[in-house]
PDB file of C-alpha atoms and ligand atoms in Angstrom:
ATOM      1  CA  MET A   1      15.933 -15.922 -12.049  1.00  0.00           C
ATOM      2  CA  GLN A   2      13.562 -14.967  -9.309  1.00  0.00           C
ATOM      3  CA  HIS A   3      15.075 -12.659  -6.646  1.00  0.00           C
ATOM      4  CA  SER A   4      15.081 -13.999  -3.093  1.00  0.00           C
ATOM      5  CA  ILE A   5      12.895 -11.690  -0.869  1.00  0.00           C
ATOM      6  CA  ALA A   6      12.844 -10.721   2.711  1.00  0.00           C
ATOM      7  CA  ILE A   7       9.785  -8.562   4.216  1.00  0.00           C
ATOM      8  CA  ILE A   8      11.178  -7.571   7.350  1.00  0.00           C
ATOM      9  CA  GLY A   9       8.323  -6.530  10.007  1.00  0.00           C
ATOM     10  CA  CYS A  10       5.355  -8.820   8.674  1.00  0.00           C
ATOM     11  CA  GLY A  11       2.395  -6.821  10.401  1.00  0.00           C
ATOM     12  CA  ASN A  12      -0.578  -5.583   8.420  1.00  0.00           C
ATOM     13  CA  LEU A  13       0.965  -4.254   5.437  1.00  0.00           C
ATOM     14  CA  GLY A  14       3.933  -6.532   4.983  1.00  0.00           C
ATOM     15  CA  LEU A  15       1.675  -9.858   4.989  1.00  0.00           C
ATOM     16  CA  SER A  16      -0.859  -8.045   2.299  1.00  0.00           C
ATOM     17  CA  ILE A  17       2.247  -7.768   0.225  1.00  0.00           C
ATOM     18  CA  ALA A  18       3.184 -11.293   1.215  1.00  0.00           C
ATOM     19  CA  ASN A  19       0.066 -12.890   0.278  1.00  0.00           C
ATOM     20  CA  GLY A  20      -0.299 -10.910  -2.871  1.00  0.00           C
ATOM     21  CA  LEU A  21       3.331 -12.380  -3.804  1.00  0.00           C
ATOM     22  CA  ILE A  22       2.033 -15.958  -3.204  1.00  0.00           C
ATOM     23  CA  LYS A  23      -0.969 -15.380  -4.972  1.00  0.00           C
ATOM     24  CA  THR A  24       1.138 -14.165  -8.101  1.00  0.00           C
ATOM     25  CA  PRO A  25       1.311 -16.936 -10.889  1.00  0.00           C
ATOM     26  CA  GLY A  26       4.859 -18.474 -11.087  1.00  0.00           C
ATOM     27  CA  PHE A  27       5.996 -16.936  -7.642  1.00  0.00           C
ATOM     28  CA  ASP A  28       8.526 -19.171  -5.926  1.00  0.00           C
ATOM     29  CA  VAL A  29       7.220 -19.167  -2.345  1.00  0.00           C
ATOM     30  CA  SER A  30      10.634 -20.941  -1.345  1.00  0.00           C
ATOM     31  CA  SER A  31      12.482 -17.534  -2.225  1.00  0.00           C
ATOM     32  CA  LEU A  32      10.529 -15.618   0.196  1.00  0.00           C
ATOM     33  CA  THR A  33      11.156 -14.917   4.195  1.00  0.00           C
ATOM     34  CA  LEU A  34       9.043 -13.252   6.632  1.00  0.00           C
ATOM     35  CA  THR A  35      10.045 -11.782   9.913  1.00  0.00           C
ATOM     36  CA  LYS A  36       8.291 -10.404  12.970  1.00  0.00           C
ATOM     37  CA  ARG A  37       9.326 -10.644  16.596  1.00  0.00           C
ATOM     38  CA  LYS A  38       6.162 -12.909  17.545  1.00  0.00           C
ATOM     39  CA  THR A  39       5.852 -14.980  14.417  1.00  0.00           C
ATOM     40  CA  GLU A  40       2.867 -17.269  15.405  1.00  0.00           C
ATOM     41  CA  SER A  41       0.529 -15.071  13.189  1.00  0.00           C
ATOM     42  CA  LEU A  42       2.782 -16.201  10.330  1.00  0.00           C
ATOM     43  CA  SER A  43       2.099 -19.712  10.710  1.00  0.00           C
ATOM     44  CA  PRO A  44      -0.321 -20.405   7.997  1.00  0.00           C
ATOM     45  CA  LEU A  45       2.011 -19.096   5.527  1.00  0.00           C
ATOM     46  CA  LYS A  46       4.831 -21.385   6.905  1.00  0.00           C
ATOM     47  CA  LYS A  47       2.625 -24.496   5.956  1.00  0.00           C
ATOM     48  CA  LEU A  48       2.641 -22.833   2.418  1.00  0.00           C
ATOM     49  CA  GLY A  49       6.708 -23.152   1.986  1.00  0.00           C
ATOM     50  CA  VAL A  50       7.331 -19.581   3.255  1.00  0.00           C
ATOM     51  CA  ALA A  51      10.269 -18.904   5.387  1.00  0.00           C
ATOM     52  CA  ILE A  52       9.240 -17.530   8.728  1.00  0.00           C
ATOM     53  CA  SER A  53      11.664 -15.943  11.314  1.00  0.00           C
ATOM     54  CA  SER A  54      12.324 -13.507  14.052  1.00  0.00           C
ATOM     55  CA  ASP A  55      16.039 -13.358  12.812  1.00  0.00           C
ATOM     56  CA  ASN A  56      15.952  -9.597  10.992  1.00  0.00           C
ATOM     57  CA  LEU A  57      19.977 -10.216  10.176  1.00  0.00           C
ATOM     58  CA  ALA A  58      19.723 -13.561   8.851  1.00  0.00           C
ATOM     59  CA  ALA A  59      16.722 -12.735   6.632  1.00  0.00           C
ATOM     60  CA  ALA A  60      18.639  -9.875   5.578  1.00  0.00           C
ATOM     61  CA  GLU A  61      21.540 -12.104   4.633  1.00  0.00           C
ATOM     62  CA  SER A  62      19.750 -14.628   2.560  1.00  0.00           C
ATOM     63  CA  ALA A  63      17.819 -12.127   0.453  1.00  0.00           C
ATOM     64  CA  ASP A  64      18.539  -9.818  -2.287  1.00  0.00           C
ATOM     65  CA  ILE A  65      15.571  -7.704  -2.159  1.00  0.00           C
ATOM     66  CA  ILE A  66      14.711  -6.428   1.555  1.00  0.00           C
ATOM     67  CA  ILE A  67      11.380  -4.968   1.910  1.00  0.00           C
ATOM     68  CA  LEU A  68      11.479  -3.118   5.616  1.00  0.00           C
ATOM     69  CA  ALA A  69       7.443  -3.082   6.569  1.00  0.00           C
ATOM     70  CA  VAL A  70       8.037  -2.177  10.216  1.00  0.00           C
ATOM     71  CA  LYS A  71       6.433   1.066  11.591  1.00  0.00           C
ATOM     72  CA  PRO A  72       8.562   4.284  11.255  1.00  0.00           C
ATOM     73  CA  PHE A  73       9.643   4.556  14.631  1.00  0.00           C
ATOM     74  CA  ASN A  74      10.992   0.753  14.440  1.00  0.00           C
ATOM     75  CA  LEU A  75      12.807   1.301  11.719  1.00  0.00           C
ATOM     76  CA  THR A  76      16.229   2.641  12.966  1.00  0.00           C
ATOM     77  CA  GLU A  77      16.818   0.043  15.395  1.00  0.00           C
ATOM     78  CA  VAL A  78      15.827  -2.610  12.795  1.00  0.00           C
ATOM     79  CA  LEU A  79      18.318  -1.010  10.209  1.00  0.00           C
ATOM     80  CA  GLU A  80      21.016  -1.027  12.685  1.00  0.00           C
ATOM     81  CA  GLU A  81      20.548  -4.645  13.255  1.00  0.00           C
ATOM     82  CA  ILE A  82      20.658  -5.536   9.666  1.00  0.00           C
ATOM     83  CA  LYS A  83      23.436  -3.168   8.617  1.00  0.00           C
ATOM     84  CA  PRO A  84      26.130  -5.888   8.750  1.00  0.00           C
ATOM     85  CA  ALA A  85      24.661  -8.098   6.280  1.00  0.00           C
ATOM     86  CA  ILE A  86      24.247  -4.860   3.862  1.00  0.00           C
ATOM     87  CA  GLY A  87      26.792  -3.779   1.362  1.00  0.00           C
ATOM     88  CA  GLY A  88      28.772  -6.927   0.488  1.00  0.00           C
ATOM     89  CA  LYS A  89      26.331  -8.402  -2.038  1.00  0.00           C
ATOM     90  CA  LYS A  90      24.657  -4.792  -2.580  1.00  0.00           C
ATOM     91  CA  GLN A  91      21.130  -6.152  -1.456  1.00  0.00           C
ATOM     92  CA  THR A  92      18.310  -3.566  -2.356  1.00  0.00           C
ATOM     93  CA  ILE A  93      16.404  -2.096   0.198  1.00  0.00           C
ATOM     94  CA  VAL A  94      12.803  -0.967   0.022  1.00  0.00           C
ATOM     95  CA  SER A  95      11.099   0.552   2.763  1.00  0.00           C
ATOM     96  CA  VAL A  96       7.501   1.025   2.801  1.00  0.00           C
ATOM     97  CA  ALA A  97       7.555   3.306   6.334  1.00  0.00           C
ATOM     98  CA  THR A  98       5.582   6.404   6.087  1.00  0.00           C
ATOM     99  CA  GLY A  99       7.444   9.626   6.085  1.00  0.00           C
ATOM    100  CA  VAL A 100      11.023   8.079   6.453  1.00  0.00           C
ATOM    101  CA  LYS A 101      13.228   9.605   3.817  1.00  0.00           C
ATOM    102  CA  ILE A 102      15.839   7.912   1.736  1.00  0.00           C
ATOM    103  CA  GLN A 103      18.588  10.041   3.103  1.00  0.00           C
ATOM    104  CA  GLN A 104      17.494   8.470   6.677  1.00  0.00           C
ATOM    105  CA  ILE A 105      18.333   5.245   5.346  1.00  0.00           C
ATOM    106  CA  SER A 106      21.365   5.800   3.641  1.00  0.00           C
ATOM    107  CA  GLY A 107      22.556   7.514   6.372  1.00  0.00           C
ATOM    108  CA  ILE A 108      22.581   4.249   8.445  1.00  0.00           C
ATOM    109  CA  LEU A 109      23.054   1.844   5.620  1.00  0.00           C
ATOM    110  CA  GLY A 110      25.437   3.617   3.271  1.00  0.00           C
ATOM    111  CA  ASP A 111      25.339   6.215   0.298  1.00  0.00           C
ATOM    112  CA  ASP A 112      25.905   3.640  -2.314  1.00  0.00           C
ATOM    113  CA  ILE A 113      23.277   1.051  -1.345  1.00  0.00           C
ATOM    114  CA  PRO A 114      20.213   0.911  -3.613  1.00  0.00           C
ATOM    115  CA  ILE A 115      17.353   2.470  -1.558  1.00  0.00           C
ATOM    116  CA  PHE A 116      13.623   2.347  -2.451  1.00  0.00           C
ATOM    117  CA  ARG A 117      10.739   3.873  -0.940  1.00  0.00           C
ATOM    118  CA  ALA A 118       7.487   2.338  -1.887  1.00  0.00           C
ATOM    119  CA  MET A 119       4.156   3.179  -0.915  1.00  0.00           C
ATOM    120  CA  PRO A 120       1.574   0.148  -1.577  1.00  0.00           C
ATOM    121  CA  ASN A 121      -1.618  -0.091   0.138  1.00  0.00           C
ATOM    122  CA  ILE A 122      -3.634  -3.320   1.804  1.00  0.00           C
ATOM    123  CA  ALA A 123      -4.917  -4.397  -1.675  1.00  0.00           C
ATOM    124  CA  ALA A 124      -1.701  -5.739  -2.190  1.00  0.00           C
ATOM    125  CA  ASP A 125      -3.684  -8.542  -0.279  1.00  0.00           C
ATOM    126  CA  ILE A 126      -5.636  -9.361  -4.158  1.00  0.00           C
ATOM    127  CA  ASN A 127      -2.792  -7.926  -6.043  1.00  0.00           C
ATOM    128  CA  GLU A 128      -4.768  -4.756  -6.481  1.00  0.00           C
ATOM    129  CA  SER A 129      -2.540  -2.341  -4.669  1.00  0.00           C
ATOM    130  CA  VAL A 130      -1.407   0.718  -5.917  1.00  0.00           C
ATOM    131  CA  THR A 131       2.320   1.534  -5.126  1.00  0.00           C
ATOM    132  CA  CYS A 132       4.305   4.687  -5.741  1.00  0.00           C
ATOM    133  CA  ILE A 133       8.024   4.084  -5.883  1.00  0.00           C
ATOM    134  CA  CYS A 134      11.354   6.208  -5.837  1.00  0.00           C
ATOM    135  CA  GLY A 135      14.941   5.125  -5.541  1.00  0.00           C
ATOM    136  CA  ILE A 136      18.321   6.070  -5.734  1.00  0.00           C
ATOM    137  CA  ASN A 137      21.630   3.911  -6.919  1.00  0.00           C
ATOM    138  CA  ALA A 138      19.775   1.256  -8.653  1.00  0.00           C
ATOM    139  CA  SER A 139      20.995  -0.145 -11.999  1.00  0.00           C
ATOM    140  CA  GLU A 140      18.269  -0.411 -14.531  1.00  0.00           C
ATOM    141  CA  ALA A 141      17.880  -4.068 -13.894  1.00  0.00           C
ATOM    142  CA  THR A 142      17.303  -3.512 -10.373  1.00  0.00           C
ATOM    143  CA  GLU A 143      14.612  -0.933 -10.678  1.00  0.00           C
ATOM    144  CA  ALA A 144      13.085  -3.481 -12.930  1.00  0.00           C
ATOM    145  CA  ALA A 145      13.038  -5.984 -10.122  1.00  0.00           C
ATOM    146  CA  VAL A 146      11.708  -3.811  -7.595  1.00  0.00           C
ATOM    147  CA  LYS A 147       8.860  -2.785 -10.150  1.00  0.00           C
ATOM    148  CA  GLU A 148       8.086  -6.230 -10.928  1.00  0.00           C
ATOM    149  CA  ILE A 149       7.585  -7.042  -7.378  1.00  0.00           C
ATOM    150  CA  PHE A 150       5.155  -4.284  -7.036  1.00  0.00           C
ATOM    151  CA  ASN A 151       3.450  -4.602 -10.426  1.00  0.00           C
ATOM    152  CA  SER A 152       2.575  -8.186  -9.461  1.00  0.00           C
ATOM    153  CA  ILE A 153       0.754  -7.092  -6.519  1.00  0.00           C
ATOM    154  CA  GLY A 154      -1.046  -4.292  -8.327  1.00  0.00           C
ATOM    155  CA  LEU A 155       0.285  -1.121 -10.309  1.00  0.00           C
ATOM    156  CA  SER A 156       3.230   0.394  -9.604  1.00  0.00           C
ATOM    157  CA  ILE A 157       3.953   4.350 -10.402  1.00  0.00           C
ATOM    158  CA  THR A 158       7.383   5.706 -10.533  1.00  0.00           C
ATOM    159  CA  ILE A 159       7.657   9.169  -8.615  1.00  0.00           C
ATOM    160  CA  ASN A 160       9.805  11.635  -7.126  1.00  0.00           C
ATOM    161  CA  GLU A 161      10.574  11.533  -3.702  1.00  0.00           C
ATOM    162  CA  ASP A 162       9.255  14.746  -2.748  1.00  0.00           C
ATOM    163  CA  LEU A 163       5.819  13.681  -3.724  1.00  0.00           C
ATOM    164  CA  MET A 164       5.903  10.505  -1.563  1.00  0.00           C
ATOM    165  CA  GLU A 165       3.994  11.734   1.219  1.00  0.00           C
ATOM    166  CA  ALA A 166       1.218  12.692  -1.095  1.00  0.00           C
ATOM    167  CA  ALA A 167       1.362   9.183  -2.197  1.00  0.00           C
ATOM    168  CA  THR A 168       1.033   7.931   0.877  1.00  0.00           C
ATOM    169  CA  VAL A 169      -2.166  10.128   1.780  1.00  0.00           C
ATOM    170  CA  LEU A 170      -3.860   9.130  -1.877  1.00  0.00           C
ATOM    171  CA  GLY A 171      -3.038   5.777  -2.122  1.00  0.00           C
ATOM    172  CA  ALA A 172      -2.212   4.258   1.412  1.00  0.00           C
ATOM    173  CA  CYS A 173      -4.625   6.038   3.225  1.00  0.00           C
ATOM    174  CA  GLY A 174      -7.073   6.721   0.289  1.00  0.00           C
ATOM    175  CA  ILE A 175      -8.361   2.877   0.490  1.00  0.00           C
ATOM    176  CA  ALA A 176      -9.423   3.716   4.054  1.00  0.00           C
ATOM    177  CA  TYR A 177     -11.428   6.906   2.757  1.00  0.00           C
ATOM    178  CA  VAL A 178     -12.924   4.929   0.115  1.00  0.00           C
ATOM    179  CA  LEU A 179     -13.948   2.144   2.685  1.00  0.00           C
ATOM    180  CA  ARG A 180     -15.799   4.784   4.874  1.00  0.00           C
ATOM    181  CA  PHE A 181     -17.298   5.998   2.136  1.00  0.00           C
ATOM    182  CA  MET A 182     -18.661   2.626   1.044  1.00  0.00           C
ATOM    183  CA  ARG A 183     -19.807   2.160   4.773  1.00  0.00           C
ATOM    184  CA  ALA A 184     -21.845   5.487   5.088  1.00  0.00           C
ATOM    185  CA  MET A 185     -23.312   4.113   1.587  1.00  0.00           C
ATOM    186  CA  ILE A 186     -24.147   0.576   2.970  1.00  0.00           C
ATOM    187  CA  GLN A 187     -25.720   2.508   6.196  1.00  0.00           C
ATOM    188  CA  GLY A 188     -27.844   4.511   3.797  1.00  0.00           C
ATOM    189  CA  GLY A 189     -29.204   1.392   1.801  1.00  0.00           C
ATOM    190  CA  ILE A 190     -30.073  -0.095   5.176  1.00  0.00           C
ATOM    191  CA  GLN A 191     -32.309   2.886   5.958  1.00  0.00           C
ATOM    192  CA  ILE A 192     -34.049   2.657   2.727  1.00  0.00           C
ATOM    193  CA  GLY A 193     -34.671  -1.117   2.880  1.00  0.00           C
ATOM    194  CA  PHE A 194     -32.020  -3.334   2.445  1.00  0.00           C
ATOM    195  CA  ASP A 195     -30.507  -5.874   4.612  1.00  0.00           C
ATOM    196  CA  ALA A 196     -26.860  -5.372   5.427  1.00  0.00           C
ATOM    197  CA  LYS A 197     -25.763  -8.163   3.081  1.00  0.00           C
ATOM    198  CA  THR A 198     -27.567  -7.143   0.148  1.00  0.00           C
ATOM    199  CA  ALA A 199     -26.711  -3.579   0.800  1.00  0.00           C
ATOM    200  CA  SER A 200     -23.061  -4.450   1.007  1.00  0.00           C
ATOM    201  CA  ASP A 201     -23.378  -6.591  -2.365  1.00  0.00           C
ATOM    202  CA  ILE A 202     -24.812  -3.535  -3.998  1.00  0.00           C
ATOM    203  CA  VAL A 203     -22.143  -1.038  -3.091  1.00  0.00           C
ATOM    204  CA  ASN A 204     -19.262  -3.467  -3.417  1.00  0.00           C
ATOM    205  CA  GLN A 205     -20.374  -3.833  -7.376  1.00  0.00           C
ATOM    206  CA  THR A 206     -21.139  -0.791  -7.578  1.00  0.00           C
ATOM    207  CA  VAL A 207     -17.675   1.201  -6.424  1.00  0.00           C
ATOM    208  CA  LYS A 208     -15.623  -1.928  -8.210  1.00  0.00           C
ATOM    209  CA  GLY A 209     -17.874  -0.698 -11.225  1.00  0.00           C
ATOM    210  CA  ALA A 210     -16.904   2.934 -10.903  1.00  0.00           C
ATOM    211  CA  ALA A 211     -13.442   2.334 -10.115  1.00  0.00           C
ATOM    212  CA  GLU A 212     -13.227  -0.388 -13.428  1.00  0.00           C
ATOM    213  CA  MET A 213     -14.818   2.189 -15.815  1.00  0.00           C
ATOM    214  CA  MET A 214     -12.407   5.181 -14.834  1.00  0.00           C
ATOM    215  CA  ILE A 215      -9.496   2.854 -15.393  1.00  0.00           C
ATOM    216  CA  GLN A 216     -10.997   1.428 -18.735  1.00  0.00           C
ATOM    217  CA  GLN A 217     -12.481   4.583 -20.088  1.00  0.00           C
ATOM    218  CA  PRO A 218     -10.545   7.350 -18.138  1.00  0.00           C
ATOM    219  CA  ILE A 219     -12.665  10.487 -18.748  1.00  0.00           C
ATOM    220  CA  HIS A 220     -13.119  13.016 -16.047  1.00  0.00           C
ATOM    221  CA  PRO A 221     -15.464  11.534 -13.227  1.00  0.00           C
ATOM    222  CA  GLU A 222     -17.834  14.206 -13.868  1.00  0.00           C
ATOM    223  CA  ALA A 223     -18.374  13.706 -17.407  1.00  0.00           C
ATOM    224  CA  ALA A 224     -19.459  10.505 -16.397  1.00  0.00           C
ATOM    225  CA  ILE A 225     -21.808  11.707 -13.339  1.00  0.00           C
ATOM    226  CA  ASP A 226     -23.442  13.754 -16.271  1.00  0.00           C
ATOM    227  CA  LYS A 227     -24.386  10.524 -17.835  1.00  0.00           C
ATOM    228  CA  VAL A 228     -26.316   9.479 -14.634  1.00  0.00           C
ATOM    229  CA  THR A 229     -28.075  12.707 -13.384  1.00  0.00           C
ATOM    230  CA  THR A 230     -31.301  13.058 -15.218  1.00  0.00           C
ATOM    231  CA  PRO A 231     -32.413  16.580 -15.297  1.00  0.00           C
ATOM    232  CA  LYS A 232     -35.044  17.106 -12.272  1.00  0.00           C
ATOM    233  CA  GLY A 233     -33.912  13.513 -11.269  1.00  0.00           C
ATOM    234  CA  CYS A 234     -33.291  11.564  -8.312  1.00  0.00           C
ATOM    235  CA  THR A 235     -29.446  11.313  -8.615  1.00  0.00           C
ATOM    236  CA  ILE A 236     -28.862  15.279  -8.706  1.00  0.00           C
ATOM    237  CA  VAL A 237     -30.987  15.891  -5.923  1.00  0.00           C
ATOM    238  CA  GLY A 238     -28.815  13.270  -3.626  1.00  0.00           C
ATOM    239  CA  LEU A 239     -25.584  14.715  -4.891  1.00  0.00           C
ATOM    240  CA  ASN A 240     -26.386  18.432  -4.099  1.00  0.00           C
ATOM    241  CA  GLU A 241     -27.700  17.219  -1.027  1.00  0.00           C
ATOM    242  CA  MET A 242     -24.546  15.636  -0.202  1.00  0.00           C
ATOM    243  CA  GLU A 243     -22.412  18.879  -1.495  1.00  0.00           C
ATOM    244  CA  HIS A 244     -24.799  20.661   1.038  1.00  0.00           C
ATOM    245  CA  HIS A 245     -23.413  18.974   3.725  1.00  0.00           C
ATOM    246  CA  GLY A 246     -19.740  19.327   2.458  1.00  0.00           C
ATOM    247  CA  PHE A 247     -19.185  16.222   1.031  1.00  0.00           C
ATOM    248  CA  SER A 248     -16.415  17.097  -1.511  1.00  0.00           C
ATOM    249  CA  ALA A 249     -15.019  19.809   0.837  1.00  0.00           C
ATOM    250  CA  ALA A 250     -14.769  16.969   3.635  1.00  0.00           C
ATOM    251  CA  MET A 251     -12.924  14.633   1.358  1.00  0.00           C
ATOM    252  CA  VAL A 252     -10.535  17.574   0.311  1.00  0.00           C
ATOM    253  CA  LYS A 253      -9.919  18.771   4.067  1.00  0.00           C
ATOM    254  CA  GLY A 254      -9.586  15.187   5.177  1.00  0.00           C
ATOM    255  CA  VAL A 255      -6.788  14.540   2.341  1.00  0.00           C
ATOM    256  CA  ILE A 256      -5.054  17.960   3.630  1.00  0.00           C
ATOM    257  CA  ALA A 257      -5.245  16.718   7.214  1.00  0.00           C
ATOM    258  CA  SER A 258      -3.648  13.423   6.675  1.00  0.00           C
ATOM    259  CA  PHE A 259      -1.032  15.051   4.534  1.00  0.00           C
ATOM    260  CA  GLU A 260      -0.303  17.525   7.305  1.00  0.00           C
ATOM    261  CA  LYS A 261       0.030  14.894   9.813  1.00  0.00           C
ATOM    262  CA  ILE A 262       2.810  13.352   7.876  1.00  0.00           C
ATOM    263  CA  THR A 263       4.592  16.501   6.850  1.00  0.00           C
ATOM    264  CA  LEU A 264       4.191  19.294   9.386  1.00  0.00           C
TER     265      LEU A 264
HETATM  266  N1  LIG B   1      -1.215  -0.413   7.061  1.00  0.00           N
HETATM  267  C1  LIG B   1      -1.260   0.306   5.857  1.00  0.00           C
HETATM  268  O1  LIG B   1      -1.901   0.189   4.871  1.00  0.00           O
HETATM  269  C2  LIG B   1       0.028   1.000   5.482  1.00  0.00           C
HETATM  270  C3  LIG B   1       1.223   0.859   6.329  1.00  0.00           C
HETATM  271  N2  LIG B   1       2.474   1.588   5.442  1.00  0.00           N
HETATM  272  C4  LIG B   1       3.548   1.767   6.549  1.00  0.00           C
HETATM  273  O2  LIG B   1       4.149   0.439   6.628  1.00  0.00           O
HETATM  274  C5  LIG B   1       4.780   0.024   7.918  1.00  0.00           C
HETATM  275  C6  LIG B   1       3.844  -0.970   8.334  1.00  0.00           C
HETATM  276  O3  LIG B   1       2.602  -0.618   8.825  1.00  0.00           O
HETATM  277  P1  LIG B   1       1.705  -1.667   9.195  1.00  0.00           P
HETATM  278  O4  LIG B   1       1.798  -2.928   8.657  1.00  0.00           O
HETATM  279  O5  LIG B   1       0.234  -1.015   9.498  1.00  0.00           O
HETATM  280  O6  LIG B   1       2.059  -1.912  10.799  1.00  0.00           O
HETATM  281  P2  LIG B   1       2.002  -3.313  11.807  1.00  0.00           P
HETATM  282  O7  LIG B   1       2.376  -2.851  13.193  1.00  0.00           O
HETATM  283  O8  LIG B   1       0.773  -4.230  11.296  1.00  0.00           O
HETATM  284  O9  LIG B   1       3.428  -4.090  11.441  1.00  0.00           O
HETATM  285  C7  LIG B   1       4.576  -3.993  11.748  1.00  0.00           C
HETATM  286  C8  LIG B   1       5.194  -5.318  12.216  1.00  0.00           C
HETATM  287  O10 LIG B   1       6.471  -4.868  12.348  1.00  0.00           O
HETATM  288  C9  LIG B   1       6.749  -5.953  13.438  1.00  0.00           C
HETATM  289  N3  LIG B   1       8.151  -5.618  14.109  1.00  0.00           N
HETATM  290  C10 LIG B   1       7.938  -4.450  15.197  1.00  0.00           C
HETATM  291  N4  LIG B   1       9.271  -4.494  15.338  1.00  0.00           N
HETATM  292  C11 LIG B   1       9.919  -5.505  14.648  1.00  0.00           C
HETATM  293  C12 LIG B   1      11.394  -5.685  14.563  1.00  0.00           C
HETATM  294  N5  LIG B   1      12.457  -5.183  15.545  1.00  0.00           N
HETATM  295  N6  LIG B   1      11.650  -6.632  13.876  1.00  0.00           N
HETATM  296  C13 LIG B   1      10.954  -7.357  13.015  1.00  0.00           C
HETATM  297  N7  LIG B   1       9.556  -7.206  13.307  1.00  0.00           N
HETATM  298  C14 LIG B   1       9.302  -6.082  14.294  1.00  0.00           C
HETATM  299  C15 LIG B   1       5.768  -6.175  14.058  1.00  0.00           C
HETATM  300  O11 LIG B   1       5.343  -7.782  14.645  1.00  0.00           O
HETATM  301  P3  LIG B   1       6.099  -7.948  16.249  1.00  0.00           P
HETATM  302  O12 LIG B   1       5.680  -6.985  17.279  1.00  0.00           O
HETATM  303  O13 LIG B   1       5.461  -9.332  16.087  1.00  0.00           O
HETATM  304  O14 LIG B   1       7.494  -8.078  15.851  1.00  0.00           O
HETATM  305  C16 LIG B   1       4.357  -5.499  13.454  1.00  0.00           C
HETATM  306  O15 LIG B   1       3.676  -6.816  12.909  1.00  0.00           O
HETATM  307  C17 LIG B   1       4.584   1.305   8.511  1.00  0.00           C
HETATM  308  O16 LIG B   1       5.912   1.930   8.343  1.00  0.00           O
HETATM  309  C18 LIG B   1       3.519   2.076   7.796  1.00  0.00           C
HETATM  310  O17 LIG B   1       3.776   3.522   8.027  1.00  0.00           O
HETATM  311  C19 LIG B   1       2.394   2.031   4.399  1.00  0.00           C
HETATM  312  C20 LIG B   1       1.276   1.887   3.754  1.00  0.00           C
HETATM  313  C21 LIG B   1       0.178   1.811   4.336  1.00  0.00           C
HETATM  314  O1  LIG B   2      -2.099   5.406   8.911  1.00  0.00           O
HETATM  315  C1  LIG B   2      -0.820   5.333   8.912  1.00  0.00           C
HETATM  316  O2  LIG B   2       0.169   6.140   9.664  1.00  0.00           O
HETATM  317  C2  LIG B   2      -0.319   4.188   8.106  1.00  0.00           C
HETATM  318  C3  LIG B   2       0.550   5.216   6.540  1.00  0.00           C
HETATM  319  C4  LIG B   2      -0.621   5.006   5.806  1.00  0.00           C
HETATM  320  C5  LIG B   2      -1.345   4.023   5.928  1.00  0.00           C
HETATM  321  N1  LIG B   2      -1.546   3.672   7.146  1.00  0.00           N
END
C-alpha cells in the first residue's frame, strides 16, 4: 500500500520532490498533500489531484510520512506546530533542512519518533536527484518506505549523520556548481562561434554524456580524460590553460567554503 505523504513547506526543493513523485509511474497523487502559507503557486498541482493546504497540522495528521522542506530558520516553529499530530500513529519525519541535526528535531518531537534527514537536489523534479539519507528509530519497513520515496525521484544513498553536511555540499550545492560550469562552457562556445541555443544543446548533451559514461563505466575521470587528450593536441592545451587559471583549485576551495558555511 502506498503511504500518504505530506510535504510541508513546498518551495523550490519541496516542489521538485512533489513533481518527481507525481511523475513516478504508479504514484497515487491523491496520497500527496503539499503545504505552504501562500498556496497560489501550487494551484497547477491542485488540478492534478494533489491536496494543497496551508494547514500544516492537518497535513501532518493525515500523513504517514511527513517531509519537512521549510528553511532551517522556519523549522522549529513548524515542528512545534505539527507536534500535537505526531506520536499517536508514529508518523515518520523526514527533514531536508540544511544543517539541522536529528537530535534537534527529536528534542522537539520526542525521542521515539522515526526521524530521517534527507538531502536531495532539485533534479528531483525530473527523477534524477541524488539523495543522501540517515535516520533513527525506524523499522526496516519504515526505512524501506523512505528510501522508496527518494529512489523514485533518483538515487538514494544511506550515510552516517556526521556526513550529512558534506552530502549537502556535494549533492545539493553540487548541482549549482555543475550548472555554473555549464554556463561558462556555453559562454566559451559563443565566443568561438555558436549561437547560445546551439552552444547550450552541445554543452547539455556533452555533460549528460560525461555523467552517463561515469555512471555506466565507473572509471576514474582522469582515465577517461586520457582517452581524449591527443599528445600535443588541442584538449590538453585547453585543460592545462584552465588549470593555470586555478580550475581544480577553485572547485575544491568552493566545496570547502560551502562546507565551512554550514559547519562553522
Ligand atoms: N533549494 C535546494 O536546492 C535545496 C534546499 N535544501 C533545504 O530545503 C529547505 C527548503 O529550501 P528551498 O526549497 O530552497 O526554500 P524555499 O524558500 O524555496 O521553500 C520553503 C517554503 O517553505 C514555505 N514556508 C515557510 N514557512 C512555512 C510555514 N510556517 N508553513 C508552511 N510553509 C512554510 C515557504 O512558502 P510560503 O512563504 O508560501 O509559506 C517556501 O516556499 C531548506 O531547509 C534548505 O536548506 C536542501 C537541499 C537542496
Ligand atoms: O544554499 C543552501 O543553503 C541550500 C542548501 C543546499 C542547497 N541549497
